[in-house]
XYZ file of N, CA, C and O in Angstrom:
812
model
N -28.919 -67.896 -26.628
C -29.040 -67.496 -25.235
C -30.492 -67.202 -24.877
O -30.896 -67.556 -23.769
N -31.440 -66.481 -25.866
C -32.727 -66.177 -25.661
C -33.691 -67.562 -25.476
O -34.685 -67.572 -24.750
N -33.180 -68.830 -26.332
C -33.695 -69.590 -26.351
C -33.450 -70.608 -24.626
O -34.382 -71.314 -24.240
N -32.246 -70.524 -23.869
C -31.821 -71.321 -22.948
C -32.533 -70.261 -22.066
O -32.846 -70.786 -20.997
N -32.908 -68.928 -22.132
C -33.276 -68.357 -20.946
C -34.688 -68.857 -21.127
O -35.097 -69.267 -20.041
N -35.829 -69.014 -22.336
C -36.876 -69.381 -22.596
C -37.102 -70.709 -21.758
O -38.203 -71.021 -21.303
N -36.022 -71.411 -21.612
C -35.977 -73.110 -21.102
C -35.864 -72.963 -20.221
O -36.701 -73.643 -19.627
N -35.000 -72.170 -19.249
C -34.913 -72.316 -17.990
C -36.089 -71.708 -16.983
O -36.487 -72.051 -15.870
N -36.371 -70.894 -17.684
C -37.346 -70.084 -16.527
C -38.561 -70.940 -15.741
O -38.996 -70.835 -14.594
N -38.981 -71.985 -17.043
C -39.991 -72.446 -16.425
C -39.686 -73.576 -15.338
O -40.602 -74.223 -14.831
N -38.151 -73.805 -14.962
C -37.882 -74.494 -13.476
C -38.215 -73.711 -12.672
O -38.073 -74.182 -11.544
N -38.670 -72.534 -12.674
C -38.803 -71.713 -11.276
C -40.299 -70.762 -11.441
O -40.750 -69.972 -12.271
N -40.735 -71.339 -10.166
C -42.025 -71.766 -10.343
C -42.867 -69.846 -9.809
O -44.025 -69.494 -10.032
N -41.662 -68.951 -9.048
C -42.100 -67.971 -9.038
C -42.009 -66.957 -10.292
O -42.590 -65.872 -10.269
N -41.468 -67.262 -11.057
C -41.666 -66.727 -12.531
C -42.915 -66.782 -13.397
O -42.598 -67.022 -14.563
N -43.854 -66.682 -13.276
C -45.441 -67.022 -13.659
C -46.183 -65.645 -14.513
O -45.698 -65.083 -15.495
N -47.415 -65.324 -13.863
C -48.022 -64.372 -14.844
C -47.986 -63.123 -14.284
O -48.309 -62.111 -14.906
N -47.678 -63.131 -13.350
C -47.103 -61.542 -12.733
C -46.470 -60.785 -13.451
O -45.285 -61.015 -13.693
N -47.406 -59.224 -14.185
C -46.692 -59.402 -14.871
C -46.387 -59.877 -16.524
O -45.891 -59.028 -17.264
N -46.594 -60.788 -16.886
C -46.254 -61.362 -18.068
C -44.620 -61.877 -18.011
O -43.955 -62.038 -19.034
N -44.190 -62.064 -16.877
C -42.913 -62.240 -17.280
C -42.390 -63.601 -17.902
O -41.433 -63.609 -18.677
N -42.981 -64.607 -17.571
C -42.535 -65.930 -17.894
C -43.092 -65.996 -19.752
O -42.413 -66.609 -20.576
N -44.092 -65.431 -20.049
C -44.726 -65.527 -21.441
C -43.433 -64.010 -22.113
O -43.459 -63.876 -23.336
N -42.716 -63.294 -21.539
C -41.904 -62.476 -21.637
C -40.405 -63.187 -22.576
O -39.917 -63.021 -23.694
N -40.098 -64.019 -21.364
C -38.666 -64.880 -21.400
C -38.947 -65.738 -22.497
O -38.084 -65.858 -23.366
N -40.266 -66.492 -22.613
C -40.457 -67.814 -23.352
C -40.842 -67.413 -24.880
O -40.900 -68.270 -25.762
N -41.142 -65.813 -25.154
C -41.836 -65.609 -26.819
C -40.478 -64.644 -27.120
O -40.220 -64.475 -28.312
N -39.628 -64.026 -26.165
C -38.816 -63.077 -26.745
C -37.943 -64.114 -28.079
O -37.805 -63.601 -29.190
N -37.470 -65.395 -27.848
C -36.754 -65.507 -29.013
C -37.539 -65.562 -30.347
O -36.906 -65.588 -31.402
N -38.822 -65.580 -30.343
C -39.484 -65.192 -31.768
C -39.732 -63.590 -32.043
O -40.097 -63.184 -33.147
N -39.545 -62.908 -31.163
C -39.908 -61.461 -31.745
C -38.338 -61.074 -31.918
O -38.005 -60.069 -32.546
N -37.461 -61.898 -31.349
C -35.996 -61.370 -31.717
C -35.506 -62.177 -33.329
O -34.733 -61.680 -34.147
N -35.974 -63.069 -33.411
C -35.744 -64.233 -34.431
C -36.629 -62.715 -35.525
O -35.926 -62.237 -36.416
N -37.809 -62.237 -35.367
C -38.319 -61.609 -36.707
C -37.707 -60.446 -36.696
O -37.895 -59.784 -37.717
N -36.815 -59.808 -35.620
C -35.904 -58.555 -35.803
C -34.819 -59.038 -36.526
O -34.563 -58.233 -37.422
N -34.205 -59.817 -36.535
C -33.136 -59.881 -37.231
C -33.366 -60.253 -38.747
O -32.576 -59.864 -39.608
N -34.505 -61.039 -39.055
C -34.968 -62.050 -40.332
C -35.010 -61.037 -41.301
O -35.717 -60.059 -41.057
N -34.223 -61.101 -42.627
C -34.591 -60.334 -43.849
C -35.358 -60.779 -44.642
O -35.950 -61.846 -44.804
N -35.253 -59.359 -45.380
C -36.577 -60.141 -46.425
C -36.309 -61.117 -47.859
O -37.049 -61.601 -48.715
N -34.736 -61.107 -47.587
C -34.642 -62.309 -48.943
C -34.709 -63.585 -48.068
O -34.947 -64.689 -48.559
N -34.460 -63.356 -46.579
C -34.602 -64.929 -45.938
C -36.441 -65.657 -45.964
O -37.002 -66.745 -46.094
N -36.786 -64.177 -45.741
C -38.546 -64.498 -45.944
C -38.750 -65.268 -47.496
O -38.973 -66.475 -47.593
N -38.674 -64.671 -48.254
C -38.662 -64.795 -49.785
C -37.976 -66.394 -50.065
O -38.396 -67.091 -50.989
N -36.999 -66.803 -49.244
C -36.510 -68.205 -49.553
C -37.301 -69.022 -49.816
O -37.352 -69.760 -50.799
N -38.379 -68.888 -48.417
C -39.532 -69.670 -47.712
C -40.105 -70.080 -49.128
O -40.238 -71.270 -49.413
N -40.475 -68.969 -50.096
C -41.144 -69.130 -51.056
C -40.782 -70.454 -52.246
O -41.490 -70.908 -53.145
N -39.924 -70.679 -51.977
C -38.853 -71.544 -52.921
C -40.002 -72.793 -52.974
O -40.624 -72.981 -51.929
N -40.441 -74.013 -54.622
C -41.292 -74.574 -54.228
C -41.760 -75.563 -53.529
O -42.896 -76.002 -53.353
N -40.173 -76.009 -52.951
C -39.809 -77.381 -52.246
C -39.818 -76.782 -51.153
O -40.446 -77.518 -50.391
N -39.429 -75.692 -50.502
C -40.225 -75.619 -48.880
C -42.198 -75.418 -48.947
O -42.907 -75.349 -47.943
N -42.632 -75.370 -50.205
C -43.915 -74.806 -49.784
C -44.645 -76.557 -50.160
O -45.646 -77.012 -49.605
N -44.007 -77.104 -50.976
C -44.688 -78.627 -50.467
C -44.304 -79.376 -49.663
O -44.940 -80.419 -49.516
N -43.033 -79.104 -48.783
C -42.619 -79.249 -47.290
C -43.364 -79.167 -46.597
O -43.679 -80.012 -45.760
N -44.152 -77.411 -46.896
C -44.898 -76.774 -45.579
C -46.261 -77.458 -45.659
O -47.127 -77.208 -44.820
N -46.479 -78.400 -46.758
C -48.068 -78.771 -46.432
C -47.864 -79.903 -46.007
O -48.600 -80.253 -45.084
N -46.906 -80.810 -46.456
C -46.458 -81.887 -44.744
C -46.556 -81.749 -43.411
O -47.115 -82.492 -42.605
N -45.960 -80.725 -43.234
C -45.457 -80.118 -41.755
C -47.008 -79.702 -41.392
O -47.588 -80.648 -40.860
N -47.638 -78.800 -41.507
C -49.300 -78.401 -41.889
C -50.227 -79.277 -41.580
O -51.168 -79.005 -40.834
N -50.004 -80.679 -42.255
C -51.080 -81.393 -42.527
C -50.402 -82.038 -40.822
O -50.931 -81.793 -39.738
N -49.274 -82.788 -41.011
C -48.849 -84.109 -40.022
C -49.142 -82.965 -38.378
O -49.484 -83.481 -37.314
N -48.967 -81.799 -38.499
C -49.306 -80.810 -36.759
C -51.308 -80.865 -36.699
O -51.886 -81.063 -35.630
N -52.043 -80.659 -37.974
C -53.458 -81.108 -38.091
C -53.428 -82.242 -37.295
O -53.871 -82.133 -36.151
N -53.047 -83.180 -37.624
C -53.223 -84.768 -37.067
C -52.866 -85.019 -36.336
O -53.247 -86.115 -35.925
N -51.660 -84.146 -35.370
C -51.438 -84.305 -33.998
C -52.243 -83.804 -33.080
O -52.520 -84.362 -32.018
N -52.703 -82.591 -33.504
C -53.812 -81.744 -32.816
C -55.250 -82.751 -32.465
O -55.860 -82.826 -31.399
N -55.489 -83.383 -33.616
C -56.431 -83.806 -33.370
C -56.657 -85.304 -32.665
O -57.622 -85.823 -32.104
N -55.436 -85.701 -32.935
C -55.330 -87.266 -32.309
C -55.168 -86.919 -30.724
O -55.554 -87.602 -29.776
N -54.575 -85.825 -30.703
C -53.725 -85.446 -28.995
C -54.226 -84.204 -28.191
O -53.630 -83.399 -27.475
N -55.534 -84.334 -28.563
C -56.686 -82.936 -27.727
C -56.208 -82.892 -25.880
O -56.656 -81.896 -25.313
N -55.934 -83.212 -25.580
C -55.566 -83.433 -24.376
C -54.081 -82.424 -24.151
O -53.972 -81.767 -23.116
N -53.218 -82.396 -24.998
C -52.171 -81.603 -25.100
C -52.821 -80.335 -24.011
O -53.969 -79.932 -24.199
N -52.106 -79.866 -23.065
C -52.582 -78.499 -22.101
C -51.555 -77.469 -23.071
O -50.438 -77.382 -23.580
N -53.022 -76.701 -22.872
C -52.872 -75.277 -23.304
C -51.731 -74.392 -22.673
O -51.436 -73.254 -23.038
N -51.204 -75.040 -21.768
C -50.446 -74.050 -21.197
C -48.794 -74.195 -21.497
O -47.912 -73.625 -20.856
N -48.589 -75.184 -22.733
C -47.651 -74.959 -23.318
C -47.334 -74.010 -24.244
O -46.209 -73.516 -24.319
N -48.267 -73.714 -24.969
C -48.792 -72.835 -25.979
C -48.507 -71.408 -25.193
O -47.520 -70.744 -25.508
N -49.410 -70.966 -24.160
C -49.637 -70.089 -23.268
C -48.336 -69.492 -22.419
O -48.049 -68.340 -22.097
N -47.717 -70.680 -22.209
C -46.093 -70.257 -21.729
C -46.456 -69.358 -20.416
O -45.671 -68.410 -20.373
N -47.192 -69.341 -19.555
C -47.580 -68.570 -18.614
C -47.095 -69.122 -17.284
O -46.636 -68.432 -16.373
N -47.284 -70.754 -17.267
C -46.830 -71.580 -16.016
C -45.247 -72.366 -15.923
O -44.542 -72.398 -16.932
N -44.891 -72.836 -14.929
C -44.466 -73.340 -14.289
C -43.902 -75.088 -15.252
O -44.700 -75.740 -15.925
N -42.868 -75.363 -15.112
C -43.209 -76.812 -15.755
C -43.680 -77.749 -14.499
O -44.095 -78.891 -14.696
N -43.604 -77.300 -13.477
C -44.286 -78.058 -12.176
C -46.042 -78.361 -12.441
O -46.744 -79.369 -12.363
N -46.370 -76.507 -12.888
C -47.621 -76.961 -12.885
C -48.413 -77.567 -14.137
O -49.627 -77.741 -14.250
N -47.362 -77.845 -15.065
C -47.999 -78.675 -16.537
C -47.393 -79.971 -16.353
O -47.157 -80.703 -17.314
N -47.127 -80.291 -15.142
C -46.893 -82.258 -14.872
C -45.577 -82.580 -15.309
O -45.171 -83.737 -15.204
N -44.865 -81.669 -15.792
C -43.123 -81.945 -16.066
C -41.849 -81.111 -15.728
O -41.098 -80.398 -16.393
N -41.934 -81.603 -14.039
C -41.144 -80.474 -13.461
C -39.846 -80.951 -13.537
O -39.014 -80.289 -12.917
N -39.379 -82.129 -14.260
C -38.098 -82.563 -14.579
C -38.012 -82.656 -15.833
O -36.834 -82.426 -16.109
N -38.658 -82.888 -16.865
C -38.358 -82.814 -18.128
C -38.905 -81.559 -19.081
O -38.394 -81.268 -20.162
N -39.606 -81.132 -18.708
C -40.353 -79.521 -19.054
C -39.886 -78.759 -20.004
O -40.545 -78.187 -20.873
N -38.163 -78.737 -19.766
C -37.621 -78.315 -20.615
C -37.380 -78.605 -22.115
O -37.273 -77.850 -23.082
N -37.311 -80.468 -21.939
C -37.424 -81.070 -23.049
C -38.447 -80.710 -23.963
O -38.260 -80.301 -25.109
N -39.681 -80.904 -23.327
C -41.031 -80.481 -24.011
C -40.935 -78.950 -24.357
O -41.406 -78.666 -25.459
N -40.327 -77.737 -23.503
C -40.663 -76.823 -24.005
C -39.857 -76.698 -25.383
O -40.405 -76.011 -26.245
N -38.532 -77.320 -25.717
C -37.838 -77.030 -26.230
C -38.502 -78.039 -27.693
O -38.042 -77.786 -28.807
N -38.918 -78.467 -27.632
C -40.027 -79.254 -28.522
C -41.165 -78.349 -29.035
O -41.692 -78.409 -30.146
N -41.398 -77.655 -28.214
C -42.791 -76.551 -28.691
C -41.858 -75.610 -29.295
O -42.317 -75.308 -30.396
N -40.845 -75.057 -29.093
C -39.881 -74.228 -29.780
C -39.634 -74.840 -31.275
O -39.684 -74.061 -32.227
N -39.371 -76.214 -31.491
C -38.781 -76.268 -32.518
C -40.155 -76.262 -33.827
O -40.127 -75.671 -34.906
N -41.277 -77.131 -33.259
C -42.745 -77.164 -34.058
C -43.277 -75.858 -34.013
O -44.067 -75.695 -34.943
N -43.085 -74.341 -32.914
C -43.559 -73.328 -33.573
C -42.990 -72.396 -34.617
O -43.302 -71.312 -35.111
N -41.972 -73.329 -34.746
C -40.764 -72.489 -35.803
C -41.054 -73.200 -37.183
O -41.241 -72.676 -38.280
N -41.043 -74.391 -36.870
C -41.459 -75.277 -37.909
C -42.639 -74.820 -38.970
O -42.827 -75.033 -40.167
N -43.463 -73.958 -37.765
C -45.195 -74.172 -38.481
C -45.021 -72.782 -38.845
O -45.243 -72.633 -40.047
N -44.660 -71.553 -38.167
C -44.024 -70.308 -38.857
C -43.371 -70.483 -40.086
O -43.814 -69.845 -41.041
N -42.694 -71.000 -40.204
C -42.063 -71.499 -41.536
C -42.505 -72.040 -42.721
O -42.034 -71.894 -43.848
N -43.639 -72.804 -42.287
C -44.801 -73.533 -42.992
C -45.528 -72.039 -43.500
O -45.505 -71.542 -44.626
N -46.143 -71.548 -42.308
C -47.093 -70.493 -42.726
C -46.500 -68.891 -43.847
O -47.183 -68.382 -44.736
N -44.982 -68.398 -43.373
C -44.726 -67.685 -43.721
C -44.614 -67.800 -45.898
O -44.691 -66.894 -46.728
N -44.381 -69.575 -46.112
C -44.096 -69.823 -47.233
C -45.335 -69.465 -47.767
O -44.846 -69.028 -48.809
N -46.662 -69.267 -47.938
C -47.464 -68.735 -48.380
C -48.168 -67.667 -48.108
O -49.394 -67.667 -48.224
N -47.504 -66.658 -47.725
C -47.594 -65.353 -47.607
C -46.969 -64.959 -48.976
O -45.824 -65.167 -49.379
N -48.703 -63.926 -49.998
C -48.028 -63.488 -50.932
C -47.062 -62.294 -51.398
O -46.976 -61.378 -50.581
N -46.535 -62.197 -52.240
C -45.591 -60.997 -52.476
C -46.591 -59.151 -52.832
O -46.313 -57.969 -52.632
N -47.613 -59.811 -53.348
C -48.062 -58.803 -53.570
C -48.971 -57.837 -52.578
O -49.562 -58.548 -51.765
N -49.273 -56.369 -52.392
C -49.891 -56.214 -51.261
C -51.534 -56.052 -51.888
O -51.976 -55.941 -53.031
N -52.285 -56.109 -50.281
C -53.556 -56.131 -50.445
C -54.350 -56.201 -49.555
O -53.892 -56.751 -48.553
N -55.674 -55.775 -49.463
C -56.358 -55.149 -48.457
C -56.171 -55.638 -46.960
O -56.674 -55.048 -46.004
N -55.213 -57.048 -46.839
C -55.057 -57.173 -45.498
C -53.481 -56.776 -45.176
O -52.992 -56.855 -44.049
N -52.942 -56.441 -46.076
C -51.634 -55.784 -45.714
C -51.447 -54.876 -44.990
O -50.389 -54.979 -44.369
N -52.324 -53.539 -44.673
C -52.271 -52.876 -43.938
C -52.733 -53.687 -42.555
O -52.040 -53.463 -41.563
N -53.731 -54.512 -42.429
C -53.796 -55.490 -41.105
C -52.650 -55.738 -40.499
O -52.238 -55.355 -39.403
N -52.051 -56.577 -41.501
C -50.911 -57.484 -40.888
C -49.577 -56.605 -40.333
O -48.445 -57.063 -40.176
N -49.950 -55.429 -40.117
C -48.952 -54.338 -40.104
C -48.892 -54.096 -38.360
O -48.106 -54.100 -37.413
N -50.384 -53.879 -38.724
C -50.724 -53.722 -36.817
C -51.172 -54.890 -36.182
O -52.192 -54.898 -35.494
N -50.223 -56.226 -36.441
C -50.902 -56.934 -35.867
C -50.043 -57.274 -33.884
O -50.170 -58.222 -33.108
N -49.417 -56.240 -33.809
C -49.189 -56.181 -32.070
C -49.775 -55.547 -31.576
O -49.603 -55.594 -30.358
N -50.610 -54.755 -31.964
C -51.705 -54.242 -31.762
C -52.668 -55.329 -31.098
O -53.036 -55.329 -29.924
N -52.951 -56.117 -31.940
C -54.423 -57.308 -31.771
C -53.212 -58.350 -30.647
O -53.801 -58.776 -29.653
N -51.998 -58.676 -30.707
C -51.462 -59.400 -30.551
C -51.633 -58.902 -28.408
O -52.102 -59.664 -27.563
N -51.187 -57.746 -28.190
C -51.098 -56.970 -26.944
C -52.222 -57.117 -26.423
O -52.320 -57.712 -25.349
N -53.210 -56.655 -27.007
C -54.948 -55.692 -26.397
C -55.773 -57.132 -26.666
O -56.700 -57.295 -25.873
N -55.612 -58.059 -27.521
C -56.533 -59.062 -27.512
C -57.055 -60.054 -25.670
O -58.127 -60.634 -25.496
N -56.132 -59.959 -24.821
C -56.411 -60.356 -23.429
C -57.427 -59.622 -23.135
O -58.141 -60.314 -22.410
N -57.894 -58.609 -23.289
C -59.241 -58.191 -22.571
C -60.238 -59.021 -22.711
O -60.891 -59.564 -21.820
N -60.397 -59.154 -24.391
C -61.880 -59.819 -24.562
C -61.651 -61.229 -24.243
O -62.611 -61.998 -24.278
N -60.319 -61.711 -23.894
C -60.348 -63.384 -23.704
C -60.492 -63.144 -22.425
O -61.181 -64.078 -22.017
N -60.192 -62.276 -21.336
C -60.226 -62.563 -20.436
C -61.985 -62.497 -19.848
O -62.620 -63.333 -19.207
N -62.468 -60.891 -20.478
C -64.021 -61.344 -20.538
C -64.853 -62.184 -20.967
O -65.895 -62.461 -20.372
N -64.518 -62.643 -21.963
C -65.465 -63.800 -22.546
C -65.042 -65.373 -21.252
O -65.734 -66.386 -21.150
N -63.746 -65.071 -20.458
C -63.903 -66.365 -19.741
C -64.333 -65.844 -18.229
O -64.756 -66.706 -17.459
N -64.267 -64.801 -17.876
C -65.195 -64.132 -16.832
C -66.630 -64.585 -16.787
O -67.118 -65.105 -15.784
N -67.354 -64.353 -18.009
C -68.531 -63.985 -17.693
C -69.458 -65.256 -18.699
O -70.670 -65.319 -18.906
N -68.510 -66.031 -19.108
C -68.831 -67.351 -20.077
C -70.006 -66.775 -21.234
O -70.980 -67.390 -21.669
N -69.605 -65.555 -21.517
C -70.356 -64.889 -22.574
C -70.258 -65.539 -24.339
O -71.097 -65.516 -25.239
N -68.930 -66.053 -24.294
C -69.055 -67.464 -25.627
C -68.536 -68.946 -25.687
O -67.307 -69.017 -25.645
N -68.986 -69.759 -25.748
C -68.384 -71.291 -25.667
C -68.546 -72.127 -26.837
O -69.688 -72.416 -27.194
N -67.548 -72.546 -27.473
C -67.889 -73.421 -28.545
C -67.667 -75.118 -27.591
O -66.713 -75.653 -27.027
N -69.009 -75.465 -27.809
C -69.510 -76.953 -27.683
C -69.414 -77.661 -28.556
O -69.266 -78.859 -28.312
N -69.476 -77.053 -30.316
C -69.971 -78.310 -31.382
C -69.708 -77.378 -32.443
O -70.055 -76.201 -32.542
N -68.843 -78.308 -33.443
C -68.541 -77.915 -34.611
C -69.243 -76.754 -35.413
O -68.534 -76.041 -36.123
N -70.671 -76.517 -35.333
C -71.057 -75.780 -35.339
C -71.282 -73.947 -35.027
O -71.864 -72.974 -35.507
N -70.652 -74.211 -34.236
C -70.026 -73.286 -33.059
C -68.870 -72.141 -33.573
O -68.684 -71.041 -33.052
N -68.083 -72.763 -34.848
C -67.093 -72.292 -35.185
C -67.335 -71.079 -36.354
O -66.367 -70.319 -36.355
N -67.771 -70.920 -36.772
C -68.320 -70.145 -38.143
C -68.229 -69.066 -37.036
O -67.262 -68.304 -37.038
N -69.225 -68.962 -36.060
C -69.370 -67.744 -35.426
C -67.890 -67.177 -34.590
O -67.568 -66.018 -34.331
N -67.112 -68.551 -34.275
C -65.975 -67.658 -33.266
C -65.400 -67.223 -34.036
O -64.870 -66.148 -33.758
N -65.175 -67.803 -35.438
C -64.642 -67.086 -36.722
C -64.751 -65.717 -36.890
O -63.805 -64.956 -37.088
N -66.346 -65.305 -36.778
C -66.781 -63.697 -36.594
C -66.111 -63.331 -35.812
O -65.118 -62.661 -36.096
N -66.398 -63.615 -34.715
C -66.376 -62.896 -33.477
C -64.615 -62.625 -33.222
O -64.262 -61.625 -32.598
N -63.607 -63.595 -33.755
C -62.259 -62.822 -34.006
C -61.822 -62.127 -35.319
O -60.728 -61.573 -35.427
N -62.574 -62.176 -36.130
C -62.436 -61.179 -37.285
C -62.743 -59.732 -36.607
O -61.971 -58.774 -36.645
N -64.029 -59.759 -35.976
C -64.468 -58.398 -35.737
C -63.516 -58.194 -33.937
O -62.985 -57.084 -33.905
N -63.394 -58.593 -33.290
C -61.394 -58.077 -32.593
C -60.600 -57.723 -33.654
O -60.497 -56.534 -33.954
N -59.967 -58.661 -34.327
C -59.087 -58.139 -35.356
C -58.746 -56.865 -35.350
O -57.925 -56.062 -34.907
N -60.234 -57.049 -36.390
C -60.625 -55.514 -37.279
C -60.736 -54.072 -35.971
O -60.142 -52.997 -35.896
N -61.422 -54.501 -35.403
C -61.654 -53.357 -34.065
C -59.712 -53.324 -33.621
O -59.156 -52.326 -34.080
N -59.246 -53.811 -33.221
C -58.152 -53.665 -32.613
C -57.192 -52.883 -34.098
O -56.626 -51.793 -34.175
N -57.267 -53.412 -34.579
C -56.744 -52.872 -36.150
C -56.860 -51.458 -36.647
O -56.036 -50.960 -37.415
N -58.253 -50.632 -36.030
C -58.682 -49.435 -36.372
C -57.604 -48.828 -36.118
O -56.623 -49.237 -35.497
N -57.893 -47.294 -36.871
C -57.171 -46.310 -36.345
C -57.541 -45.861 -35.030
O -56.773 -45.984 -34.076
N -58.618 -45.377 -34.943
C -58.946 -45.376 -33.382
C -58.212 -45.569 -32.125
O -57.780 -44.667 -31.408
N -58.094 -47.099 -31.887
C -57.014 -47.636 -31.224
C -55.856 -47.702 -31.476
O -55.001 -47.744 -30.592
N -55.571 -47.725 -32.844
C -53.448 -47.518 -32.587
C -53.490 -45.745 -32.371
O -52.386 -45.328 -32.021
N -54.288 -44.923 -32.480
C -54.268 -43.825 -31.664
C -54.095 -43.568 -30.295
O -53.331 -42.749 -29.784
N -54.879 -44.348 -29.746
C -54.972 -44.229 -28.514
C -53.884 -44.713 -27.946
O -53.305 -43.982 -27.143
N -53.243 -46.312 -28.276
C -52.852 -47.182 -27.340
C -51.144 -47.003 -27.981
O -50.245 -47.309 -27.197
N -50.834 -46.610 -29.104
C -49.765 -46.344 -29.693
C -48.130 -45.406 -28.408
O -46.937 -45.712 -28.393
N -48.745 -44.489 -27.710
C -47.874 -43.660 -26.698
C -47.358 -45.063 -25.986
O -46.169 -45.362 -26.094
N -48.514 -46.149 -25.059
C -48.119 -46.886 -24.470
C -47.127 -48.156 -25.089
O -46.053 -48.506 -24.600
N -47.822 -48.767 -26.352
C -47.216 -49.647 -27.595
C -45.893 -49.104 -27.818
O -45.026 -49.406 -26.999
N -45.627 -48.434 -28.685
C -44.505 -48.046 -29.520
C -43.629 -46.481 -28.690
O -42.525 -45.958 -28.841
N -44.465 -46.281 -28.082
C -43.889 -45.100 -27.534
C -43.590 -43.732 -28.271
O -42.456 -43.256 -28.322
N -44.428 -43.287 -28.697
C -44.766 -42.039 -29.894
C -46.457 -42.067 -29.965
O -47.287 -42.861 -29.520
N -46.574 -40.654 -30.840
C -47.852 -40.118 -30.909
C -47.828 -39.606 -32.374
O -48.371 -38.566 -32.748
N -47.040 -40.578 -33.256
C -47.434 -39.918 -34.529
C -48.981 -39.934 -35.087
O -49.473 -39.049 -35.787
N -49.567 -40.984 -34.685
C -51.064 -40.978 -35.242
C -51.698 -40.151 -34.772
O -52.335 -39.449 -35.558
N -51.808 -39.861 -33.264
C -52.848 -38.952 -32.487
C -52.602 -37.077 -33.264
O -53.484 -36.253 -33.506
N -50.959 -36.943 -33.483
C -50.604 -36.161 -33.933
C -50.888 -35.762 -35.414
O -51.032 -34.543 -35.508
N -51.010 -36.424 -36.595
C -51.061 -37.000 -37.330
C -52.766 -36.228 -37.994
O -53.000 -35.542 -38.990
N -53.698 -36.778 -36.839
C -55.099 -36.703 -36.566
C -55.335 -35.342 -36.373
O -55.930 -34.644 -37.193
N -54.931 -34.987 -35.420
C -55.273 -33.988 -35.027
C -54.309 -32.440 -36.295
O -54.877 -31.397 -36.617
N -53.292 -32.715 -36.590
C -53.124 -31.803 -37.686
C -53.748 -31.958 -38.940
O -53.536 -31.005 -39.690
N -54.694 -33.167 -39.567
C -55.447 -32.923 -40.535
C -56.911 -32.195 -39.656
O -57.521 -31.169 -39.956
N -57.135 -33.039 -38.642
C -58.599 -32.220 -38.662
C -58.336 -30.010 -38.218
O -59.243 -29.180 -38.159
N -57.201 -29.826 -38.063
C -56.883 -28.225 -37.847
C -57.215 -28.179 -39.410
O -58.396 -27.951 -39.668
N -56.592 -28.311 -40.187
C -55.864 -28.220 -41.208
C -57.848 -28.364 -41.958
O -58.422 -27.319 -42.265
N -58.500 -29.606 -42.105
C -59.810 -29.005 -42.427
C -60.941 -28.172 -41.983
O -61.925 -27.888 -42.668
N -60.667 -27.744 -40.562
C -61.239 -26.844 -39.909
C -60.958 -24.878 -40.615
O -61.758 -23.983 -40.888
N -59.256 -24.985 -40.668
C -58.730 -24.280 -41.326
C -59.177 -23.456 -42.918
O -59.159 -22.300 -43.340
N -59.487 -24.547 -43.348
C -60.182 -24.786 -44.791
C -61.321 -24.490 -44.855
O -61.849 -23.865 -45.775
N -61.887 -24.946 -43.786
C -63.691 -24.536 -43.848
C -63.509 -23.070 -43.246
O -64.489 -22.344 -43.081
């Protein structure tokens, strides 16, 4: 049902970014798909015939990407209209096509995720964190054309430059702050503030 409401919405063209609602309807069946997913279903992934699957699947989406640069972003983006991505009669088809290859490539990716933890494990913890708050800096960096990659070259640095979002969005700092609005609780701010009593106390 999450998936047919994902398909339909984009026939109706006042459903857009107001809001977030259309990127709402169109990503809920993956954040519902990872509420339900256990962790021996994760662990399957691992099995060694899906993980030389997943470098098929991996490699042959590489070679579409690159043969088919023209593909609009705004399938990906799920923000518009299928009117305004040129397929206001078949839209659905296609979206339902981007559904099945981002499941595909999740699937790909999740199979080499290791078992053991490690210094990016605590990352990958808060990553709705980076996932939520990351629109600011995309939206500034296309405000004010403050970064553009032109040439292969180009990439090393955007590399930085989303490591260090990441990491910034990742701090404690911010899941302090933004956590009441996120998750709806104040264990961190709380959390914070009873160790620093607690060494004030001490001193």
């Amino acid at each position: 049902m999450a998936v047919q409401i994902g398909l339909l919405v984009g026939y109706f063209g006042q459903i857009g970014q107001s809001f977030s609602l259309s990127r709402t309807f169109v990503f809920f069946p993956f954040f519902l798909l990872g509420y339900w997913v256990t962790t021996e279903q994760v662990m399957w992934l691992r099995r060694k015939s899906v993980r030389i699957i997943s470098i098929f699947v991996m490699a042959a989406v590489a070679i579409g990407i690159y043969y088919a640069p023209e593909i609009k972003t705004g399938w990906l983006l799920a923000s518009k209209s299928y009117g305004d991505l040129g397929l206001p009669q078949y839209g659905g088809i296609a979206r339902f096509m981007v559904y099945i290859t981002a499941g595909i490539m999740a699937a790909s990716i999740l199979a080499w995720i290791p078992r053991k933890e490690n210094v990016l494990t605590a990352l990958g913890s808060r990553t709705l964190y980076v996932y939520l708050l990351h629109g600011f800096f995309i939206q500034f960096f296309r405000e004010t054309n403050f970064f553009n990659v032109n040439s292969v070259f180009d990439l090393p640095l955007l590399a930085l430059v989303a490591t260090f979002i990441v990491l910034l969005l990742s701090s404690k700092p911010v899941l302090g702050v933004w956590q009441p609005f996120i998750e709806g609780k104040m264990s961190i701010l709380k959390k914070t503030l009873t160790q620093k009593r607690a060494g004030e106390n001490a001193s």
